[in-house]
PDB file of C-alpha atoms in Angstrom:
ATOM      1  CA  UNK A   1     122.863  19.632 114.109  1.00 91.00           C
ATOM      2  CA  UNK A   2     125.518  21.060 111.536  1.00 94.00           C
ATOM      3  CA  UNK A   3     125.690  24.169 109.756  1.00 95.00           C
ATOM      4  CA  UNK A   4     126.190  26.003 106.524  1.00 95.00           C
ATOM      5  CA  UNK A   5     127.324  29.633 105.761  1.00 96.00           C
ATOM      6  CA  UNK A   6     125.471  30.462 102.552  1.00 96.00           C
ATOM      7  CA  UNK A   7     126.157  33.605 100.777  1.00 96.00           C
ATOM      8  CA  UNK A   8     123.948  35.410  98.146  1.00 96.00           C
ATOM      9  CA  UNK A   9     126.409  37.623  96.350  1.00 94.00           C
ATOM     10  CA  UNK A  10     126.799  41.164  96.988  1.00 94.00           C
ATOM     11  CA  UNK A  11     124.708  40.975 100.374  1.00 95.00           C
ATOM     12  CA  UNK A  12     127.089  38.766 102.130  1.00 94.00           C
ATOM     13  CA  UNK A  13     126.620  35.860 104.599  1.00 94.00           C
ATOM     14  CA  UNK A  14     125.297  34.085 107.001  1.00 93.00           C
ATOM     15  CA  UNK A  15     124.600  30.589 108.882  1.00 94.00           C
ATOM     16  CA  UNK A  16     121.956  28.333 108.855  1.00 94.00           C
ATOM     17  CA  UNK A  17     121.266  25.041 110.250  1.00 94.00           C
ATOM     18  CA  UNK A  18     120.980  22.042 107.941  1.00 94.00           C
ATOM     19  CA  UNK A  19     117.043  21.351 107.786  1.00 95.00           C
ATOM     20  CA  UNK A  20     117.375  18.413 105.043  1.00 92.00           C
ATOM     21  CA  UNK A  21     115.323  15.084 106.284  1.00 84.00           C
ATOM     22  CA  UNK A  22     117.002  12.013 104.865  1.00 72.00           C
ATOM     23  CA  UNK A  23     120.981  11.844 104.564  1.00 69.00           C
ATOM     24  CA  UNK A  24     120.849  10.011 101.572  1.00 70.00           C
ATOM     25  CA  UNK A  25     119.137  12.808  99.241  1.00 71.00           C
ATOM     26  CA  UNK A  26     121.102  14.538  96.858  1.00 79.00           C
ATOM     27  CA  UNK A  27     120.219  17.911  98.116  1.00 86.00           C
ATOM     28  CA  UNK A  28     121.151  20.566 101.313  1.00 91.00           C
ATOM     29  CA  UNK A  29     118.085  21.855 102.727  1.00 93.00           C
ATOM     30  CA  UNK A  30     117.680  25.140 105.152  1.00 94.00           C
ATOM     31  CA  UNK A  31     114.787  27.129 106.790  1.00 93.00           C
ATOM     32  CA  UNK A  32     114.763  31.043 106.573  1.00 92.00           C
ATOM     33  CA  UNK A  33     112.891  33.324 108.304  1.00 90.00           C
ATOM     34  CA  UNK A  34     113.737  37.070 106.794  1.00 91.00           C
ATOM     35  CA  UNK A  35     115.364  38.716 109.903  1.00 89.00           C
ATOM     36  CA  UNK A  36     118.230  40.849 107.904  1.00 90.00           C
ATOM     37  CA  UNK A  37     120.149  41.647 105.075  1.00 93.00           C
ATOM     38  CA  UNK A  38     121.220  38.105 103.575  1.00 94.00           C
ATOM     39  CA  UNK A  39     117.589  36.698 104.869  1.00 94.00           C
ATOM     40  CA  UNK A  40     116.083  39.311 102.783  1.00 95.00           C
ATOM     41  CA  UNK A  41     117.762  38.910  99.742  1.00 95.00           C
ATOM     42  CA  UNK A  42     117.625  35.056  99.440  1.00 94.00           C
ATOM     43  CA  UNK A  43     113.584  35.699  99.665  1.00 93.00           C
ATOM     44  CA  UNK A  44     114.060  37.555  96.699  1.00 93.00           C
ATOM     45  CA  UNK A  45     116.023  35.520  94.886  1.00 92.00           C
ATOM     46  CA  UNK A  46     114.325  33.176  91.887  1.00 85.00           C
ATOM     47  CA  UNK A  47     114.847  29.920  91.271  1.00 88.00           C
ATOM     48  CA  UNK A  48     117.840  28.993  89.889  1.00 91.00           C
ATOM     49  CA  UNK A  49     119.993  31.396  90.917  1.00 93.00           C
ATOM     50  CA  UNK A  50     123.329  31.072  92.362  1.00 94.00           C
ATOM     51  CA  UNK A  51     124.492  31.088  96.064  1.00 95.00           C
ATOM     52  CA  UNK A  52     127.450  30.303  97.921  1.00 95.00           C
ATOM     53  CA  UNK A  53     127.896  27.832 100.193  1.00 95.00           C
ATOM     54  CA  UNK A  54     130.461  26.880 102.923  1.00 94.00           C
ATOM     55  CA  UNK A  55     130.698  23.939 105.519  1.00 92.00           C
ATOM     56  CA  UNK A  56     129.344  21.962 106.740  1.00 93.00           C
ATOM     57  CA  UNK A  57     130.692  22.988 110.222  1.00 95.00           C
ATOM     58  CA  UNK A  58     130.110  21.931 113.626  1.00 94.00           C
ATOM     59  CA  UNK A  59     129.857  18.798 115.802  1.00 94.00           C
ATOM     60  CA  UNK A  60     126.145  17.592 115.085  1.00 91.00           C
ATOM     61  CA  UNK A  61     124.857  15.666 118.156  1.00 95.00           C
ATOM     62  CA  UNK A  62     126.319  12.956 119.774  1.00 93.00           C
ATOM     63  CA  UNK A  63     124.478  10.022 118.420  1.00 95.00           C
ATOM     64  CA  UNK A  64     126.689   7.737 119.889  1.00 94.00           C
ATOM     65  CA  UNK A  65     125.599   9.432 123.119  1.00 93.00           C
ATOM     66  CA  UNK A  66     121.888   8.992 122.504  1.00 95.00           C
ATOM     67  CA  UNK A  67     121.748   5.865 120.679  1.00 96.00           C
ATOM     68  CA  UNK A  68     120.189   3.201 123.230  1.00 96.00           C
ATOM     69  CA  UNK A  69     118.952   5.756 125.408  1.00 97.00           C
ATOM     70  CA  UNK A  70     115.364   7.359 125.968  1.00 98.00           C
ATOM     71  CA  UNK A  71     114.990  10.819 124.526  1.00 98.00           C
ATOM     72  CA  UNK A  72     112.877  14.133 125.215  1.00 98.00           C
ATOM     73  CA  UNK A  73     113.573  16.744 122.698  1.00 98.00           C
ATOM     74  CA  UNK A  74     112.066  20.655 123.661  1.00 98.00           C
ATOM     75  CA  UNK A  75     111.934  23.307 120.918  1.00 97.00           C
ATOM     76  CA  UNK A  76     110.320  26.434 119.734  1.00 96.00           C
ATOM     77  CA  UNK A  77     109.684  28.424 116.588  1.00 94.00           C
ATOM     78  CA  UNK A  78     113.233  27.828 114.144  1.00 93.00           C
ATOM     79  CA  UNK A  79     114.810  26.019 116.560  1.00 94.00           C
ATOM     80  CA  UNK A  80     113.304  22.811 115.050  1.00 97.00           C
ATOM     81  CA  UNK A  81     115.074  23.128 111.770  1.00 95.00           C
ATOM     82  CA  UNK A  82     118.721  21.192 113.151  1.00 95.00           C
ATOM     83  CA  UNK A  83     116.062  18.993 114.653  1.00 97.00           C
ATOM     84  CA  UNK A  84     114.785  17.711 111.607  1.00 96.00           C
ATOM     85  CA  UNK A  85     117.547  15.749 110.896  1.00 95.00           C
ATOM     86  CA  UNK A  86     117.572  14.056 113.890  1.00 96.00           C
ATOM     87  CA  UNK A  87     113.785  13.383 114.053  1.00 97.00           C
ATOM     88  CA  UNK A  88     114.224  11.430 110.658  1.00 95.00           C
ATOM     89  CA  UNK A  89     117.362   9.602 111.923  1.00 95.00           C
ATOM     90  CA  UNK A  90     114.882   8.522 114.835  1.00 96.00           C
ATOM     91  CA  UNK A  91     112.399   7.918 112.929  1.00 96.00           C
ATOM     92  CA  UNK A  92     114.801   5.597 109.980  1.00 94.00           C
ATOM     93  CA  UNK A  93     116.635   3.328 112.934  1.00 95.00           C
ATOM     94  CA  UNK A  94     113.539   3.620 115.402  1.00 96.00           C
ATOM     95  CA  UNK A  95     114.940   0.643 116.959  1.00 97.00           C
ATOM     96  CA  UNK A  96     118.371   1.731 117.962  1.00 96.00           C
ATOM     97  CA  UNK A  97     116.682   4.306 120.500  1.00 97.00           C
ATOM     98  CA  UNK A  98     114.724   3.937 123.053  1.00 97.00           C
ATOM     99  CA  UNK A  99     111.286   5.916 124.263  1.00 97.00           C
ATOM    100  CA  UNK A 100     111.110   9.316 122.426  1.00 98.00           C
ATOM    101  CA  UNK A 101     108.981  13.024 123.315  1.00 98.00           C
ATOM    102  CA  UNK A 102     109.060  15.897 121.208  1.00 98.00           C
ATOM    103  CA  UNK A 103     107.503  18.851 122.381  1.00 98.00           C
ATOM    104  CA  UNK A 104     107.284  21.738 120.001  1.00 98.00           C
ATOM    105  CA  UNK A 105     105.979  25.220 120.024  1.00 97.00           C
ATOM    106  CA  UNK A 106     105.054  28.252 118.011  1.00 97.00           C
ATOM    107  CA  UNK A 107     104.069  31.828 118.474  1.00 96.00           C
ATOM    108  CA  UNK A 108     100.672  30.880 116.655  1.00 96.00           C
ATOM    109  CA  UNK A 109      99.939  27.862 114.114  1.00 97.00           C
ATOM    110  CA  UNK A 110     101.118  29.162 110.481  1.00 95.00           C
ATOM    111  CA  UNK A 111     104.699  29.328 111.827  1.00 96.00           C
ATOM    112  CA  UNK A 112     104.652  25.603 112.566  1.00 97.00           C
ATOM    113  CA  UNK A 113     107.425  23.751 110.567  1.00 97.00           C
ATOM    114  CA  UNK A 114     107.511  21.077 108.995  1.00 97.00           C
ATOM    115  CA  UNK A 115     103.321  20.256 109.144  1.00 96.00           C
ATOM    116  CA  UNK A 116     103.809  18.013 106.571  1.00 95.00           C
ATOM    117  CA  UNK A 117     106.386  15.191 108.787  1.00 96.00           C
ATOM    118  CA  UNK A 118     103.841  15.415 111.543  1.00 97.00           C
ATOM    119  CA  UNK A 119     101.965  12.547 110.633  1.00 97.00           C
ATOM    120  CA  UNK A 120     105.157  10.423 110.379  1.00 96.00           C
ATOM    121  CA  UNK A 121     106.200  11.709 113.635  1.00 97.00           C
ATOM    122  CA  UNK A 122     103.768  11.016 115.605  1.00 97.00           C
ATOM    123  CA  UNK A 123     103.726   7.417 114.766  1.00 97.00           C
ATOM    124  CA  UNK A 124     107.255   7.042 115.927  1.00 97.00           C
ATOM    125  CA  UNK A 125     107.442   9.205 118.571  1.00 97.00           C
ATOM    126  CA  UNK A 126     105.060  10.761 121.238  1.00 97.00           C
ATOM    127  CA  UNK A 127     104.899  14.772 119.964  1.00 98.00           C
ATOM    128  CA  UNK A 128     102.967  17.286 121.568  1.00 97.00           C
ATOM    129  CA  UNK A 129     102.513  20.731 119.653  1.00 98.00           C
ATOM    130  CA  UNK A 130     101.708  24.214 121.334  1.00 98.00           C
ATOM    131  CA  UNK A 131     101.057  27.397 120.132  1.00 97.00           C
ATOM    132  CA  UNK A 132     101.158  30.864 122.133  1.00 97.00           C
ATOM    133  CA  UNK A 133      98.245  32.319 120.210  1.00 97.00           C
ATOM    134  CA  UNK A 134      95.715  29.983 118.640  1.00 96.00           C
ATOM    135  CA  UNK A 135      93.796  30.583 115.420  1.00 94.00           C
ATOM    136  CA  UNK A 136      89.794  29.836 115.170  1.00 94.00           C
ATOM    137  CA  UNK A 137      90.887  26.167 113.700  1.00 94.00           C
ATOM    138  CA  UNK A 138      93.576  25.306 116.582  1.00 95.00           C
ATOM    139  CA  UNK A 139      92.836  22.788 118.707  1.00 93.00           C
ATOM    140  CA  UNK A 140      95.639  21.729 120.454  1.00 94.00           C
ATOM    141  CA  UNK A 141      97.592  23.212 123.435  1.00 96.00           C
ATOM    142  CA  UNK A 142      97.821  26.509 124.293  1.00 97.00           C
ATOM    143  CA  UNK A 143     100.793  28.119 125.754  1.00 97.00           C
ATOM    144  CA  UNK A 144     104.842  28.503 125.611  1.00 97.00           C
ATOM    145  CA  UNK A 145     106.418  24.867 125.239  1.00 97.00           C
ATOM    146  CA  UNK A 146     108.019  25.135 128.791  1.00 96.00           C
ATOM    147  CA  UNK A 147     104.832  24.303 129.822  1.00 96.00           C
ATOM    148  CA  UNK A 148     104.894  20.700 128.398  1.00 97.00           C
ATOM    149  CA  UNK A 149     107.676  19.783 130.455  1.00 97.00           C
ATOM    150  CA  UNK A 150     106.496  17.517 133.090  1.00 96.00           C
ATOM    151  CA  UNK A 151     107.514  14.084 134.776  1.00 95.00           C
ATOM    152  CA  UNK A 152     104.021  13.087 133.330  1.00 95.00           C
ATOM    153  CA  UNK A 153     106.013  13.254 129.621  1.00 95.00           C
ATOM    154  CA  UNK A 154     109.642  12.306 130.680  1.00 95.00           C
ATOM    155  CA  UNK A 155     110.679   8.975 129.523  1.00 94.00           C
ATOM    156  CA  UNK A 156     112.747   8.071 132.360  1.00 92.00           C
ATOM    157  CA  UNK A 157     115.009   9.796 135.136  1.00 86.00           C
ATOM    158  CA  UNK A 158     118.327   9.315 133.111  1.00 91.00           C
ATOM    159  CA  UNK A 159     116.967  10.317 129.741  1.00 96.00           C
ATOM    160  CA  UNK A 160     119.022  12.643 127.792  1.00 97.00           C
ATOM    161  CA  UNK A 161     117.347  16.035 126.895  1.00 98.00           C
ATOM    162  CA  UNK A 162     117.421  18.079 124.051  1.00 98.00           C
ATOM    163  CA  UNK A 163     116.973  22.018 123.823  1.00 97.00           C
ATOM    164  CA  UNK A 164     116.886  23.945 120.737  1.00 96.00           C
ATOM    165  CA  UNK A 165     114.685  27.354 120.058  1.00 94.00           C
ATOM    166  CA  UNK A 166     115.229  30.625 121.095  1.00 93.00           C
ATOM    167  CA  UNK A 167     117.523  31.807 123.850  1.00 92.00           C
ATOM    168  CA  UNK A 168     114.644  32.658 126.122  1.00 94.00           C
ATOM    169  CA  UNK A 169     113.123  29.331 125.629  1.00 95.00           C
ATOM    170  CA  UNK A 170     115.978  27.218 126.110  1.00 95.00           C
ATOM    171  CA  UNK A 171     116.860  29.517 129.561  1.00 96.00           C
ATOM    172  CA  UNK A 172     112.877  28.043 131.341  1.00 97.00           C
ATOM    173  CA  UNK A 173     113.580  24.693 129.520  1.00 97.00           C
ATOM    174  CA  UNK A 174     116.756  23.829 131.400  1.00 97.00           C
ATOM    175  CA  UNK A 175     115.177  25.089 134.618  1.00 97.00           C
ATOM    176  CA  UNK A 176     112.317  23.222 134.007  1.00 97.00           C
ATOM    177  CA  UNK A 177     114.299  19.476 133.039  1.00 97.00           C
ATOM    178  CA  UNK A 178     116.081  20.168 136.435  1.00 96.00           C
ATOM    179  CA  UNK A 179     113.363  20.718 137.937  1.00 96.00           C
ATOM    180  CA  UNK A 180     111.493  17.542 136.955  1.00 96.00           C
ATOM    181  CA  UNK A 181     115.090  15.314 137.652  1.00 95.00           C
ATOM    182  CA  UNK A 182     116.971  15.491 134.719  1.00 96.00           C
ATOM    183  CA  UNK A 183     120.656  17.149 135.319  1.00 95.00           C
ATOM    184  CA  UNK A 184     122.908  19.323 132.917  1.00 96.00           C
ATOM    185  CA  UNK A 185     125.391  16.098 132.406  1.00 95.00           C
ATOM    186  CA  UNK A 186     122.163  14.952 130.364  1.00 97.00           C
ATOM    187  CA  UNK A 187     121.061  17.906 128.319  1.00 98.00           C
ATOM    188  CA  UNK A 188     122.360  18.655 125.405  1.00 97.00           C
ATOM    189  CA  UNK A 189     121.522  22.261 123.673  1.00 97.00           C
ATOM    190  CA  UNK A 190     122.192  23.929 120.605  1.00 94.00           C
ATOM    191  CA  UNK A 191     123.593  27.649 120.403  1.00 90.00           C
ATOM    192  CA  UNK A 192     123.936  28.175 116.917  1.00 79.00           C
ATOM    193  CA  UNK A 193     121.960  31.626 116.968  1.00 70.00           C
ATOM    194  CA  UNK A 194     125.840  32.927 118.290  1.00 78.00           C
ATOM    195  CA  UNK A 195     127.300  32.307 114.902  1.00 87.00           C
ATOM    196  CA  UNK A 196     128.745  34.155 111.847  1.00 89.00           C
ATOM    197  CA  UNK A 197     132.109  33.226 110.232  1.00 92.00           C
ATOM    198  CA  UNK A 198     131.836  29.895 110.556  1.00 92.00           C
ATOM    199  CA  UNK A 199     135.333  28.955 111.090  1.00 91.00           C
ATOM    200  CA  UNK A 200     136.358  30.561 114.452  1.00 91.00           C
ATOM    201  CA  UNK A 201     137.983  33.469 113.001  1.00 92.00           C
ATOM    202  CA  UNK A 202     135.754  36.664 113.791  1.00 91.00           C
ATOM    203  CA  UNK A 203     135.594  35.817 117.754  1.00 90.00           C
ATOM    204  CA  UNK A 204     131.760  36.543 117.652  1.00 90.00           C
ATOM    205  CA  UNK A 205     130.884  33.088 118.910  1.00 92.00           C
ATOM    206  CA  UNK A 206     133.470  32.763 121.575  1.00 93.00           C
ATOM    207  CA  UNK A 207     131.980  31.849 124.800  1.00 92.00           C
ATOM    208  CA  UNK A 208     133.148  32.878 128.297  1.00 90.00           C
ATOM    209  CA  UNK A 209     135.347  30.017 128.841  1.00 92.00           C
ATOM    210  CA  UNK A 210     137.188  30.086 125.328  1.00 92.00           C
ATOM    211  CA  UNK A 211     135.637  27.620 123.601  1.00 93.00           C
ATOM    212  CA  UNK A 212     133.476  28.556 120.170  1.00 94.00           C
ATOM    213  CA  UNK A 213     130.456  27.477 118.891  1.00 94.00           C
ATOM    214  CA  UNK A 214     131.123  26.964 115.408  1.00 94.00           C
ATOM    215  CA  UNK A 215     134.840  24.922 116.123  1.00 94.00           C
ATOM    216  CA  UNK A 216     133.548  23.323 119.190  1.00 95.00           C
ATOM    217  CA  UNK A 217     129.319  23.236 118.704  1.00 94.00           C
ATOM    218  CA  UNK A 218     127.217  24.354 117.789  1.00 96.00           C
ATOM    219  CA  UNK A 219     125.669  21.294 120.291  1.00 96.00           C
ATOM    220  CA  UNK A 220     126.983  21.612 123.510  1.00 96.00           C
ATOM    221  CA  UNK A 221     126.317  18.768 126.549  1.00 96.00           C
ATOM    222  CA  UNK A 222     125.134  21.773 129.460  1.00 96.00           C
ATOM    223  CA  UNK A 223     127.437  20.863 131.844  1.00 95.00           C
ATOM    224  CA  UNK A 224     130.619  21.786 129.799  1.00 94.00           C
ATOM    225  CA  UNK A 225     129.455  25.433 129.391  1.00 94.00           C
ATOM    226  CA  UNK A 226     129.166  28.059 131.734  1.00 91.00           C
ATOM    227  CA  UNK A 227     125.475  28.616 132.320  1.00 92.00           C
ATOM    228  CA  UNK A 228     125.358  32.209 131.743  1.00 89.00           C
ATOM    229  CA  UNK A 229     125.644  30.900 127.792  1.00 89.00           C
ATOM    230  CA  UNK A 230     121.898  29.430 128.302  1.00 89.00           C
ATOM    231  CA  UNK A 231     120.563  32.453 130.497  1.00 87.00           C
ATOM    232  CA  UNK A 232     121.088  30.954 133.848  1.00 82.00           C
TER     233      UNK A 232
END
């Protein structure tokens, strides 16, 4: 659930959520999808070359929140990358939690991430994947991940939720827990796409009630934000 602000040089900055799977591996991983400037020019970087990095920053989730507890966790496109972490923290101390649902979803199947932890996934957890448009080969479920959400799939009534994709997604996902019994006190979701110093100094992540995502998330339990931050 933390962060990094990595910098390639004369194209400036910008955050990204730590995508690595194990803790104990020598490395910092991150996903990037081009979408501007920095995006662009770390594509075209080789390997080997030199970035900057900051942080980490933020609060991660609350695993001493979660621990013991059953867990649904809702996402779409990127928004699985400060997931990952997570997933393999499940998956490492499967014990310490309880029942566990992961529903993910894509626009179509090649922007799936992460095809090759699937296997190890689903042997730990129950994961259902979706796609909005299917390829000839796709033969799983078709539509936004919203539509997963059911009291079919929900561990139990006091299970904690978590919500992390884009802003759109995580606005019907919300209404959709609370519609099936699970209340904001119990959903946790992730805002990082408000980002870009890092360190609380530009103001760009301040939310309506003072608080910012980078000092005080980027994970955020629902029911300490104002729900206009989530769509609602």
């Amino acid at each position: 659930g933390q962060f990094i602000e990595l910098s390639v040089y004369g194209y400036g900055e910008a955050p990204f959520a730590i995508s690595s799977p194990r803790k104990d591996l020598p490395v910092i991983e991150v996903t990037v999808k081009i979408v501007g400037r920095v995006t662009k020019a770390l594509f075209n970087l080789g390997e080997g070359k030199v970035v900057g990095i900051r942080g980490p920053y933020g609060n991660g989730f609350p695993l001493e929140v979660i621990r013991g507890r059953d867990i649904i966790i809702v996402s779409g496109g990127t928004g699985l990358s400060p997931l990952r972490p997570l997933l393999w923290e499940i998956c490492d101390n499967r014990e310490t939690y309880g029942e566990v649902v992961l529903l993910y979803g894509a626009k179509n199947p090649s922007e799936l991430l992460f095809k090759r932890d699937y296997e190890h996934w689903k042997r730990k957890m129950h994961m259902e994947l979706t796609v909005d448009v299917p390829d000839e080969k796709w033969r799983g479920n078709v539509g936004v991940v919203t539509k997963l959400i059911s009291r079919e799939v929900l561990p139990s009534r006091d299970s904690i939720a978590i919500v992390c994709g884009p802003p759109i997604m995580m606005k019907y996902a919300v209404l959709k827990l609370n519609e099936i019994g699970v209340n904001n006190n119990c959903i946790y979701v992730s805002l990082e796409r408000l980002m870009q110093c890092g360190v609380g100094k530009c103001g760009h992540c301040m939310l309506s009630n003072g608080k910012y995502v980078c000092i005080d998330g980027p994970i955020f339990k629902l029911s300490e934000i104002p729900l206009r931050e989530v769509g609602l």
